[in-house]
Coordinates of C-alpha atoms in Angstrom, one line a residue:
Chain A
M1 CA 0.1 -0.2 0.1
E2 CA 1.5 3.6 -1.1
W3 CA 0.9 6.3 1.4
E4 CA 1.2 9.9 1.2
T5 CA 2.3 12.0 3.8
V6 CA 0.7 15.8 4.5
I7 CA 2.6 18.3 6.9
G8 CA 1.6 21.9 7.5
L9 CA 3.6 23.9 10.1
E10 CA 2.4 26.7 12.4
I11 CA 5.8 28.3 13.4
H12 CA 6.1 30.5 16.2
A13 CA 8.9 33.1 16.1
Q14 CA 9.7 35.7 18.7
L15 CA 10.1 38.9 17.6
S16 CA 13.1 41.0 18.4
T17 CA 11.7 43.7 19.9
R18 CA 12.9 45.6 23.2
S19 CA 9.8 45.8 24.9
K20 CA 6.8 43.6 25.0
I21 CA 4.2 43.7 22.5
F22 CA 1.2 45.2 25.0
S23 CA 3.7 46.7 27.6
S24 CA 7.0 48.5 28.2
A25 CA 8.4 45.5 30.4
P26 CA 11.8 44.5 28.7
T27 CA 12.0 41.2 26.7
A28 CA 15.6 39.6 27.6
Y29 CA 15.9 36.0 27.7
G30 CA 17.5 34.9 30.9
A31 CA 16.6 37.3 33.2
E32 CA 15.8 36.6 37.2
P33 CA 11.9 34.7 37.6
N34 CA 9.7 37.7 37.1
S35 CA 11.7 40.7 36.9
Q36 CA 10.5 41.5 33.4
A37 CA 6.7 40.9 34.2
N38 CA 4.7 44.3 34.9
L39 CA 1.4 45.1 35.5
V40 CA -0.1 44.5 31.9
D41 CA 2.2 41.6 31.7
L42 CA 0.8 39.9 35.3
G43 CA -3.3 41.0 34.1
Y44 CA -3.8 43.5 37.1
P45 CA -7.1 44.8 37.1
G46 CA -7.4 47.9 35.1
V47 CA -4.1 48.2 33.1
L48 CA -4.7 48.3 29.4
P49 CA -2.5 46.6 26.5
V50 CA -1.0 49.9 24.1
L51 CA 0.6 47.9 21.0
N52 CA 4.1 47.7 20.0
G53 CA 4.5 49.6 16.7
E54 CA 7.8 47.6 16.0
A55 CA 6.2 44.1 16.2
V56 CA 3.5 45.9 13.7
R57 CA 7.1 46.8 11.4
M58 CA 8.3 43.5 11.3
A59 CA 5.3 41.4 11.0
V60 CA 4.8 43.6 7.7
K61 CA 8.6 43.1 6.8
L62 CA 8.0 39.4 7.2
G63 CA 4.7 39.7 5.1
L64 CA 6.3 41.6 2.0
A65 CA 9.0 39.3 2.1
I66 CA 6.7 36.3 1.3
G67 CA 4.9 37.8 -1.3
A68 CA 1.5 38.5 1.1
T69 CA -1.0 40.5 1.6
I70 CA -0.7 43.1 4.3
A71 CA -3.9 43.6 5.8
P72 CA -5.1 47.5 5.8
R73 CA -7.3 46.8 8.5
S74 CA -6.3 43.7 11.3
V75 CA -8.1 43.3 14.6
F76 CA -6.8 41.6 17.7
A77 CA -9.3 38.7 19.4
R78 CA -8.8 37.1 22.7
K79 CA -8.5 33.4 22.8
N80 CA -9.8 32.2 26.1
Y81 CA -8.3 29.3 27.9
F82 CA -7.3 29.0 31.9
Y83 CA -3.3 28.0 32.5
P84 CA -1.5 29.7 34.7
D85 CA 1.1 30.8 32.6
L86 CA -1.5 33.1 31.2
P87 CA -2.3 35.6 34.2
K88 CA -5.1 37.2 32.3
G89 CA -6.9 33.9 31.3
Y90 CA -7.1 34.7 27.7
Q91 CA -4.1 35.3 24.7
I92 CA -4.2 38.3 22.9
S93 CA -3.9 36.8 19.5
Q94 CA -5.5 37.7 15.7
F95 CA -8.3 35.4 14.3
E96 CA -10.6 36.3 11.8
L97 CA -8.8 39.2 10.4
P98 CA -4.9 38.8 10.9
I99 CA -1.9 41.4 9.6
V100 CA -0.5 39.2 7.0
A101 CA -2.4 36.6 4.5
S102 CA -1.5 34.2 1.3
G103 CA 2.4 34.1 1.0
T104 CA 4.4 31.8 -0.1
L105 CA 8.2 30.3 0.5
D106 CA 10.0 28.3 -2.2
I107 CA 12.2 25.8 -1.0
M108 CA 14.8 23.3 -2.4
L109 CA 14.3 19.7 -2.3
D110 CA 17.3 17.1 -2.5
D111 CA 17.3 17.2 -6.5
G112 CA 17.9 21.0 -6.8
S113 CA 14.5 21.6 -7.8
L114 CA 12.2 24.4 -6.0
K115 CA 9.0 23.7 -4.4
T116 CA 6.7 26.7 -3.6
V117 CA 5.0 26.1 -0.1
G118 CA 2.1 28.5 0.5
V119 CA 1.5 30.5 3.6
T120 CA -1.9 31.2 4.8
R121 CA -1.4 33.4 7.6
A122 CA 0.7 35.3 9.7
H123 CA -1.0 36.9 12.9
L124 CA 1.0 38.8 15.6
E125 CA -0.1 37.4 19.1
E126 CA 1.5 37.3 22.8
D127 CA 3.9 34.6 24.1
A128 CA 2.8 33.0 27.6
G129 CA 5.1 32.7 30.4
K130 CA 6.6 29.1 31.2
S131 CA 5.5 26.9 33.9
L132 CA 8.2 25.1 35.6
H133 CA 7.3 21.7 36.6
E134 CA 10.1 20.5 38.7
D135 CA 9.4 20.1 42.2
F136 CA 9.0 23.2 44.3
Q137 CA 7.2 22.4 47.7
G138 CA 4.7 19.9 45.8
M139 CA 3.8 23.1 43.3
T140 CA 4.5 24.0 39.6
G141 CA 6.6 27.4 39.6
I142 CA 5.4 30.3 37.1
D143 CA 7.6 32.6 35.3
L144 CA 6.1 35.3 33.9
N145 CA 8.9 37.2 32.2
R146 CA 8.2 35.8 28.8
A147 CA 4.5 36.7 29.2
G148 CA 3.6 39.2 26.3
T149 CA 6.6 39.0 24.4
P150 CA 5.7 39.6 20.7
L151 CA 5.0 36.4 18.5
I152 CA 4.7 35.9 15.4
E153 CA 2.5 32.9 14.3
I154 CA 3.4 32.0 10.8
V155 CA 1.0 29.2 9.3
S156 CA 1.5 26.9 6.0
E157 CA -1.2 25.0 3.8
P158 CA -0.6 21.5 4.2
D159 CA 1.9 21.4 1.6
M160 CA 4.8 19.4 2.4
R161 CA 4.8 15.6 1.8
S162 CA 7.9 14.7 4.0
A163 CA 9.5 15.4 6.9
K164 CA 12.5 16.4 4.6
E165 CA 10.5 18.8 3.5
A166 CA 9.2 20.0 6.6
V167 CA 12.1 20.8 7.8
A168 CA 13.9 22.5 4.3
Y169 CA 10.6 24.9 4.9
M170 CA 11.5 25.2 8.7
K171 CA 15.3 26.2 7.6
K172 CA 14.3 28.6 4.9
M173 CA 12.0 30.4 7.2
H174 CA 14.6 30.3 9.9
S175 CA 17.2 31.8 7.2
L176 CA 14.2 34.5 6.1
V177 CA 13.4 36.1 9.6
R178 CA 17.5 36.5 10.9
Y179 CA 17.6 38.2 6.9
L180 CA 14.9 40.5 8.0
E181 CA 16.3 40.7 11.5
I182 CA 13.2 40.1 12.9
C183 CA 13.6 37.2 15.0
D184 CA 17.5 35.8 16.5
G185 CA 16.1 32.3 15.4
N186 CA 17.7 30.6 18.8
M187 CA 15.7 27.4 19.1
Q188 CA 17.3 26.3 22.2
E189 CA 15.7 29.5 24.1
G190 CA 12.7 28.9 22.3
S191 CA 13.0 31.7 20.0
F192 CA 11.6 30.1 17.3
R193 CA 9.7 26.7 17.2
C194 CA 6.8 25.1 15.6
D195 CA 3.9 22.5 15.8
A196 CA 3.7 20.1 13.2
N197 CA 0.1 19.1 11.4
V198 CA 0.9 15.5 10.0
S199 CA -1.7 13.1 8.8
V200 CA -1.4 10.4 6.1
R201 CA -3.7 9.5 3.1
R202 CA -3.5 6.6 0.4
A203 CA -1.8 7.5 -2.7
G204 CA -4.2 9.3 -5.4
E205 CA -7.1 10.2 -2.4
E206 CA -8.3 13.5 -2.5
K207 CA -9.6 13.5 0.9
L208 CA -6.8 14.7 3.9
G209 CA -6.8 12.0 6.3
T210 CA -6.8 13.1 10.3
R211 CA -4.4 15.0 11.4
C212 CA -2.2 15.0 14.7
E213 CA -0.9 18.1 15.9
V214 CA 2.8 17.5 17.3
K215 CA 3.6 20.4 19.7
N216 CA 6.6 22.6 20.4
L217 CA 9.5 21.2 18.3
N218 CA 12.3 23.2 18.8
S219 CA 14.9 21.5 16.8
F220 CA 15.5 20.9 13.1
R221 CA 16.6 16.8 14.3
Y222 CA 13.2 16.9 16.2
I223 CA 11.4 18.0 13.5
E224 CA 12.1 15.4 11.2
R225 CA 12.5 12.7 13.8
A226 CA 8.9 13.5 15.3
I227 CA 7.3 13.7 11.9
N228 CA 8.5 10.2 10.9
Y229 CA 7.6 8.9 14.1
E230 CA 4.6 10.0 13.7
V231 CA 3.7 9.1 9.9
E232 CA 4.8 5.5 10.8
R233 CA 2.5 5.4 13.7
Q234 CA -0.8 6.6 12.0
I235 CA 0.3 4.3 8.9
E236 CA 0.4 1.4 11.2
L237 CA -2.3 2.4 13.0
I238 CA -4.8 2.1 9.9
E239 CA -3.0 -0.7 8.4
S240 CA -3.7 -2.9 11.4
G241 CA -7.9 -1.9 11.4
G242 CA -7.5 1.1 13.2
T243 CA -8.4 5.0 12.7
V244 CA -6.3 7.8 13.8
V245 CA -7.9 10.3 16.7
Q246 CA -7.5 14.1 16.2
Q247 CA -5.2 14.7 18.9
T248 CA -2.5 16.9 20.2
R249 CA 1.0 15.0 20.9
L250 CA 4.3 15.8 22.2
F251 CA 7.3 14.5 20.8
D252 CA 9.5 13.0 23.5
P253 CA 13.3 13.2 22.2
D254 CA 14.9 10.9 24.8
K255 CA 12.2 8.1 23.5
G256 CA 12.1 9.2 20.0
E257 CA 8.4 8.8 20.1
T258 CA 5.6 11.0 20.3
R259 CA 2.7 10.7 23.0
P260 CA -1.0 12.1 23.3
L261 CA -0.9 15.2 25.8
R262 CA -3.0 13.9 28.8
S263 CA -6.1 15.8 27.1
K264 CA -9.1 17.6 28.5
E265 CA -11.7 15.1 26.6
E266 CA -13.7 18.0 25.3
A267 CA -12.4 20.0 21.9
N268 CA -10.6 23.1 22.6
D269 CA -13.2 26.0 22.9
Y270 CA -11.6 29.2 22.9
R271 CA -14.4 31.5 22.2
Y272 CA -12.6 33.9 20.4
F273 CA -14.0 37.8 20.0
P274 CA -12.6 41.2 19.2
D275 CA -10.8 42.4 22.2
P276 CA -12.5 45.5 23.4
D277 CA -9.4 46.8 24.7
L278 CA -7.7 47.2 21.2
L279 CA -8.7 48.8 18.5
P280 CA -8.0 47.8 14.9
V281 CA -5.1 48.4 13.0
L282 CA -5.1 50.1 10.1
L283 CA -2.2 50.1 7.8
D284 CA -1.9 52.7 4.5
D285 CA -0.1 52.4 1.3
A286 CA 2.3 54.9 2.8
Y287 CA 3.1 53.1 5.8
I288 CA 3.3 49.6 4.0
D289 CA 5.7 51.2 1.0
G290 CA 8.0 53.0 4.0
V291 CA 8.8 49.2 5.4
R292 CA 9.1 48.1 1.6
A293 CA 11.8 50.3 1.4
T294 CA 13.9 48.9 4.3
L295 CA 14.1 45.4 2.9
P296 CA 17.1 43.7 2.6
E297 CA 18.4 41.7 0.0
L298 CA 16.5 38.3 0.8
P299 CA 18.3 35.0 0.1
D300 CA 16.5 33.9 -2.9
A301 CA 17.9 37.0 -4.9
K302 CA 20.9 36.8 -3.0
R303 CA 21.4 33.4 -4.3
A304 CA 20.6 34.3 -7.8
R305 CA 22.9 36.9 -7.5
F306 CA 25.8 34.8 -6.3
V307 CA 25.3 32.7 -8.9
E308 CA 25.3 35.1 -11.7
E309 CA 28.0 37.3 -10.2
Y310 CA 30.5 35.2 -9.0
G311 CA 29.7 32.0 -11.4
L312 CA 29.2 29.9 -8.6
S313 CA 26.9 26.8 -8.8
A314 CA 23.2 26.7 -7.4
Y315 CA 24.2 24.4 -4.5
D316 CA 27.5 26.6 -3.4
A317 CA 25.3 29.8 -3.7
T318 CA 22.1 28.2 -1.7
V319 CA 25.2 27.2 0.8
L320 CA 26.9 30.6 1.3
T321 CA 23.7 32.6 1.3
A322 CA 21.8 30.4 4.1
T323 CA 22.4 33.0 6.4
R324 CA 22.9 36.8 5.9
E325 CA 26.1 36.5 8.1
M326 CA 27.6 33.7 5.8
A327 CA 27.1 35.4 2.7
D328 CA 28.1 38.7 3.9
Y329 CA 31.7 37.0 4.9
Y330 CA 31.8 35.3 1.7
E331 CA 31.8 38.8 -0.2
A332 CA 33.8 40.5 2.4
V333 CA 36.7 37.6 1.6
V334 CA 36.2 37.8 -2.4
K335 CA 36.4 41.5 -1.7
S336 CA 39.6 41.5 -0.1
A337 CA 41.2 38.1 -1.7
A338 CA 42.8 40.4 -4.6
G339 CA 43.5 38.1 -7.6
A340 CA 41.6 34.9 -5.7
E341 CA 38.7 33.4 -8.3
A342 CA 35.4 33.5 -6.5
K343 CA 34.8 30.0 -6.5
L344 CA 38.2 29.3 -5.0
V345 CA 37.0 31.5 -2.6
A346 CA 34.1 29.6 -2.3
N347 CA 35.3 26.2 -1.5
W348 CA 37.4 27.9 1.1
V349 CA 34.9 29.3 2.9
M350 CA 32.5 26.1 2.9
G351 CA 35.4 23.8 3.2
E352 CA 37.9 25.0 5.7
L353 CA 36.5 27.5 7.6
S354 CA 33.3 25.8 7.8
G355 CA 34.7 22.9 9.1
A356 CA 36.5 25.2 12.0
L357 CA 33.9 26.7 12.7
N358 CA 31.8 23.5 13.1
R359 CA 34.8 21.9 14.9
D360 CA 35.0 24.5 17.8
G361 CA 31.2 25.1 17.6
I362 CA 31.6 29.2 17.1
E363 CA 29.1 30.9 14.6
V364 CA 30.7 33.2 11.3
E365 CA 30.6 36.4 12.9
S366 CA 32.8 35.7 15.7
S367 CA 35.5 33.8 13.6
P368 CA 38.5 34.2 14.7
V369 CA 39.9 34.4 10.9
S370 CA 38.3 37.9 9.7
A371 CA 37.2 38.2 6.0
Q372 CA 40.0 40.7 5.8
M373 CA 42.8 37.6 6.9
F374 CA 41.0 34.9 4.8
G375 CA 41.3 37.3 1.8
G376 CA 44.8 37.9 2.4
L377 CA 45.7 34.0 2.6
L378 CA 44.0 33.5 -0.4
A379 CA 45.4 36.2 -2.1
R380 CA 49.0 34.5 -1.3
I381 CA 47.7 31.5 -3.2
A382 CA 46.7 33.3 -6.1
D383 CA 50.0 35.1 -6.4
D384 CA 52.0 31.7 -6.0
T385 CA 53.3 32.9 -3.0
I386 CA 52.2 29.6 -1.2
S387 CA 50.8 26.3 -2.7
G388 CA 47.2 24.9 -1.0
K389 CA 48.4 22.6 0.7
I390 CA 51.1 25.1 3.0
A391 CA 48.0 27.7 3.2
K392 CA 45.4 25.2 5.1
E393 CA 48.5 25.2 7.3
V394 CA 48.5 28.8 7.7
F395 CA 45.0 29.0 7.9
E396 CA 45.3 26.5 10.8
A397 CA 47.9 28.7 12.3
M398 CA 45.8 32.3 11.8
W399 CA 42.9 30.5 13.5
A400 CA 44.9 29.7 16.4
G401 CA 45.8 33.2 17.0
E402 CA 49.2 33.3 15.2
G403 CA 48.8 36.6 12.9
D404 CA 47.6 37.7 9.5
A405 CA 48.9 35.3 6.5
D406 CA 51.8 36.9 5.5
A407 CA 52.9 37.6 9.4
V408 CA 52.4 33.3 9.8
I409 CA 54.3 32.6 6.2
E410 CA 57.3 35.3 7.1
K411 CA 57.4 33.7 10.9
R412 CA 57.4 29.8 9.5
G413 CA 59.5 30.1 6.3
L414 CA 56.5 28.8 4.2
R415 CA 57.1 31.2 0.9
Q416 CA 57.0 28.9 -1.9
I417 CA 60.3 28.5 -3.5
T418 CA 59.9 29.9 -7.1
D419 CA 63.2 30.4 -7.8
T420 CA 64.3 28.2 -10.7
G421 CA 67.5 28.1 -9.9
A422 CA 66.9 26.6 -6.4
I423 CA 64.7 23.9 -7.4
D424 CA 67.1 23.1 -10.5
E425 CA 69.6 22.6 -7.3
I426 CA 67.3 20.3 -5.5
I427 CA 66.2 18.2 -8.5
D428 CA 69.9 17.6 -9.8
S429 CA 70.6 16.2 -5.7
V430 CA 67.8 13.9 -5.9
I431 CA 68.8 12.5 -9.4
A432 CA 72.0 11.8 -8.3
A433 CA 70.8 10.0 -5.1
N434 CA 68.6 7.7 -6.9
P435 CA 69.9 6.4 -9.6
G436 CA 68.3 3.1 -10.2
Q437 CA 65.0 4.7 -9.6
V438 CA 66.3 7.3 -12.7
E439 CA 67.1 4.0 -14.8
Q440 CA 64.2 2.3 -13.9
Y441 CA 62.4 5.4 -15.0
R442 CA 64.3 5.7 -18.2
S443 CA 63.4 2.6 -19.2
G444 CA 59.3 2.8 -19.1
K445 CA 58.3 2.9 -15.5
D446 CA 56.6 6.3 -15.9
K447 CA 54.9 5.6 -12.9
L448 CA 58.1 6.5 -11.1
F449 CA 57.4 10.4 -11.9
G450 CA 55.3 10.6 -9.1
F451 CA 58.2 9.8 -6.7
F452 CA 60.4 12.2 -8.1
V453 CA 57.8 14.7 -7.0
G454 CA 57.6 13.5 -3.6
Q455 CA 61.4 13.6 -3.1
V456 CA 61.8 17.3 -4.3
M457 CA 58.4 18.3 -2.0
K458 CA 59.9 16.4 1.0
E459 CA 63.6 18.0 0.2
T460 CA 61.8 21.9 -0.2
Q461 CA 59.3 20.9 2.8
G462 CA 56.4 21.5 0.1
K463 CA 57.5 24.8 -0.4
A464 CA 58.7 24.3 -4.0
N465 CA 55.8 25.2 -6.4
P466 CA 54.3 21.6 -7.7
G467 CA 53.8 23.2 -11.3
Q468 CA 57.5 24.6 -11.7
V469 CA 58.7 21.1 -9.9
N470 CA 56.7 19.0 -12.7
E471 CA 58.0 21.1 -15.7
L472 CA 61.8 21.4 -14.5
L473 CA 61.3 17.5 -13.6
K474 CA 60.4 16.2 -17.2
K475 CA 63.1 18.3 -18.6
K476 CA 65.8 16.8 -16.5
L477 CA 64.6 13.0 -16.5
Chain B
M1 CA -21.6 38.7 12.2
P2 CA -20.9 38.4 8.7
E3 CA -16.9 39.1 9.8
Y4 CA -17.1 35.5 11.4
S5 CA -18.1 33.8 8.5
S6 CA -15.1 33.3 6.8
N7 CA -15.3 30.0 5.4
E8 CA -16.3 27.6 8.1
G9 CA -19.7 26.3 7.9
P10 CA -22.6 27.3 10.8
L11 CA -21.5 24.2 12.8
E12 CA -17.9 24.7 12.6
Q13 CA -18.8 28.5 13.4
A14 CA -21.0 27.6 16.4
R15 CA -18.2 25.3 17.7
T16 CA -15.9 28.0 17.6
Y17 CA -18.1 30.7 19.4
G18 CA -19.4 27.7 22.4
N19 CA -21.0 25.0 20.8
L20 CA -23.9 27.4 21.4
L21 CA -25.4 27.2 17.6
V22 CA -27.5 30.4 19.0
F23 CA -26.4 32.8 16.6
S24 CA -28.1 30.8 13.8
A25 CA -31.2 32.1 13.0
R26 CA -31.9 28.8 11.3
R27 CA -31.8 27.0 14.8
S28 CA -35.0 28.1 16.6
P29 CA -36.2 27.9 19.3
L30 CA -33.0 28.7 21.2
A31 CA -33.4 26.4 24.1
L32 CA -30.0 25.3 25.9
T33 CA -29.9 21.8 26.9
P34 CA -28.2 21.0 30.6
E35 CA -25.2 19.7 28.6
H36 CA -24.9 23.3 27.2
V37 CA -24.7 24.7 30.4
A38 CA -22.5 22.0 32.1
T39 CA -20.3 23.3 29.2
I40 CA -20.5 27.1 29.5
A41 CA -20.2 26.2 33.7
H42 CA -17.2 24.2 32.8
L43 CA -15.7 27.1 30.5
A44 CA -15.8 29.5 33.1
R45 CA -14.6 27.0 35.9
L46 CA -17.7 27.5 37.5
E47 CA -19.6 25.0 39.8
V48 CA -23.3 24.7 39.5
R49 CA -25.3 23.1 41.2
D50 CA -27.9 19.7 39.8
E51 CA -31.0 21.4 41.2
D52 CA -30.1 24.9 39.5
V53 CA -28.9 23.5 36.1
S54 CA -32.8 23.5 34.6
G55 CA -33.2 27.2 35.9
Y56 CA -29.8 28.3 34.4
C57 CA -31.0 26.7 31.1
D58 CA -34.3 28.8 30.9
R59 CA -32.7 32.2 32.2
L60 CA -29.7 31.7 29.3
S61 CA -32.2 30.7 26.7
R62 CA -34.6 34.1 27.3
I63 CA -31.5 36.0 27.5
L64 CA -30.2 34.2 23.8
E65 CA -34.1 34.9 22.3
F66 CA -33.9 38.8 23.5
V67 CA -30.4 39.0 21.7
A68 CA -32.0 36.9 18.7
Q69 CA -34.2 39.6 18.0
L70 CA -30.9 41.4 16.3
E71 CA -31.3 39.2 13.6
A72 CA -34.4 40.8 12.1
V73 CA -32.3 43.5 11.0
D74 CA -30.3 43.2 8.0
T75 CA -26.8 44.0 8.2
S76 CA -25.5 42.4 4.5
A77 CA -24.4 45.5 3.5
V78 CA -22.8 47.4 6.8
E79 CA -19.2 46.9 7.5
P80 CA -18.6 44.5 10.8
M81 CA -17.5 46.3 13.3
A82 CA -14.7 45.4 15.8
H83 CA -14.8 48.2 18.4
A84 CA -17.2 50.8 19.3
E85 CA -15.1 53.4 18.9
R86 CA -14.4 54.7 15.0
M87 CA -10.8 55.1 15.4
S88 CA -7.5 53.1 15.1
Q89 CA -4.9 51.7 17.2
R90 CA -2.0 54.0 18.4
L91 CA 1.4 52.5 18.2
R92 CA 3.4 52.6 21.0
E93 CA 7.7 53.1 20.6
D94 CA 9.6 50.6 21.2
T95 CA 11.4 51.6 24.1
A96 CA 11.8 49.3 27.3
V97 CA 11.1 50.2 31.0
P98 CA 12.9 48.0 33.4
V99 CA 10.6 46.2 36.2
S100 CA 11.8 47.0 39.7
E101 CA 8.4 46.2 41.6
R102 CA 8.4 42.3 41.7
D103 CA 8.6 41.9 45.7
L104 CA 5.7 44.4 45.8
F105 CA 4.0 42.2 42.9
Q106 CA 4.4 39.1 44.5
Q107 CA 3.1 40.4 48.1
N108 CA 0.0 39.4 46.3
A109 CA 0.7 36.3 45.5
P110 CA -0.3 33.3 48.0
A111 CA 2.8 31.4 47.5
T112 CA 6.5 32.4 45.5
D113 CA 9.9 30.4 45.4
G114 CA 13.0 32.4 44.3
G115 CA 10.6 34.8 42.5
L116 CA 8.5 32.6 40.6
Y117 CA 4.7 32.4 41.5
L118 CA 3.8 28.9 43.2
V119 CA 0.4 27.2 42.0
P120 CA -1.2 23.6 42.7
K121 CA 0.7 21.1 40.2
V122 CA -0.2 21.1 36.9
I123 CA 0.8 17.9 35.2
E124 CA 0.6 17.4 31.4

């Protein structure tokens, strides 16, 4: 039996405002419990919410970046439910009239083709506080610092057909919000997380299967594992004669499985209604155009430009534009690597640099080898001062803080020997020292050529220019 | 309420707005059942004694019937209203003001520990 997986994602991104969406309390992460919750966040009687203009501007930026409609009039609504980390007994959200509607996001599939995923809507809302279930005198601890932090909830169409596609979409949106500088994208701190709606249906079937919602996935790896587990569970369930029950589930990363949230039996009943404390948000064309003028170059446009301007492959361009920081770094290296081909720069940034960053768990913006230093190193390959092999040694030395490329090359005496006379001498001595091999080579054993190259490189500690060595050896043998 | 009608059917709408089915003029009379009352009471976290349920059914139904008179007005050409004031939302500048009154606020809490508010154990 062939099955088709259908996935839609609801992404929650915390907006990087300084203050909360409806109050002036700070939003910084990691403060003392409840030290950033003011009267509005605590839901004291008589307080009124006042909307943060920056949160609105950030939502509009996102909407414009995904080619969506920006609502000229959007309305905040109350979503009513009781939970201890929601002091007011309702969350201020948007329901019928969200600020952003019907956009799209292109993702790249494994075979290099593009797929367009629909974004149904994106709306503004406030985050809830945090419940800490560790033992506090047998009670639950509540920290309301996060209560009132602005969120944008981005709801996709059920357009994804595999866990891999869902991850590609999530990564693309992650990259986009960081390009737009509207969210720090820190998944460990919960700044960027998602709920996955997963269902399966028999191949060719039009009607969607019953879906389950897997809540609060905060790493790309968890999303993939949770979806794959859920798909398998649903297929097994149906194939063994059961039916999928619509429910909310949690992913347990330790066990690698999803399990139902101990649920109130009744369906959620949020009784949304327009919040009488907030007026409709009206945005005119002048405002929207003003925001549009502040948009940076977006990932898709940048990728296309990298292919066009630097002659990179689509794959290289995609990797280098995955984050704005990496793209900026690459371009800065190209600028300072006099004479080096853009393709060579791409190889080094994606190879040595990315490898070292991963190894040491460092972000590119705090790389110990600055773009200027890196460019200086690649310029020395381009002008034949050092070979690529030696350059790796220089790179490691730079990474360890031994100074810029020229300083390392001087200090360690790594300058490539390009003086023909010097190489000549060394070749002569190698030939003199290995008469047996010379004879074999001359009698037709071509493979021995590599032996001579190796001997010369050994004598010069790798500093001879390999091209020159080849050429001179051929003449002399 | 045309603003709420999006593309949901009347049944789904009713579910969204409290299982009440009361805003649909197609359904009449607007009598609430004891199950409705139990649901409403649970949503509001109110305890209702069994002997009071039928009284609530009658009185709440009468309120709904009273409100249902609005259905007689043709509002098809009226833009749905989201607020009684004909103004738009003022936007605040994004300036953070430090919070220094935590201890004062926590004097109102029945229990705290290390700055956390303590509530009866929530198991999810």
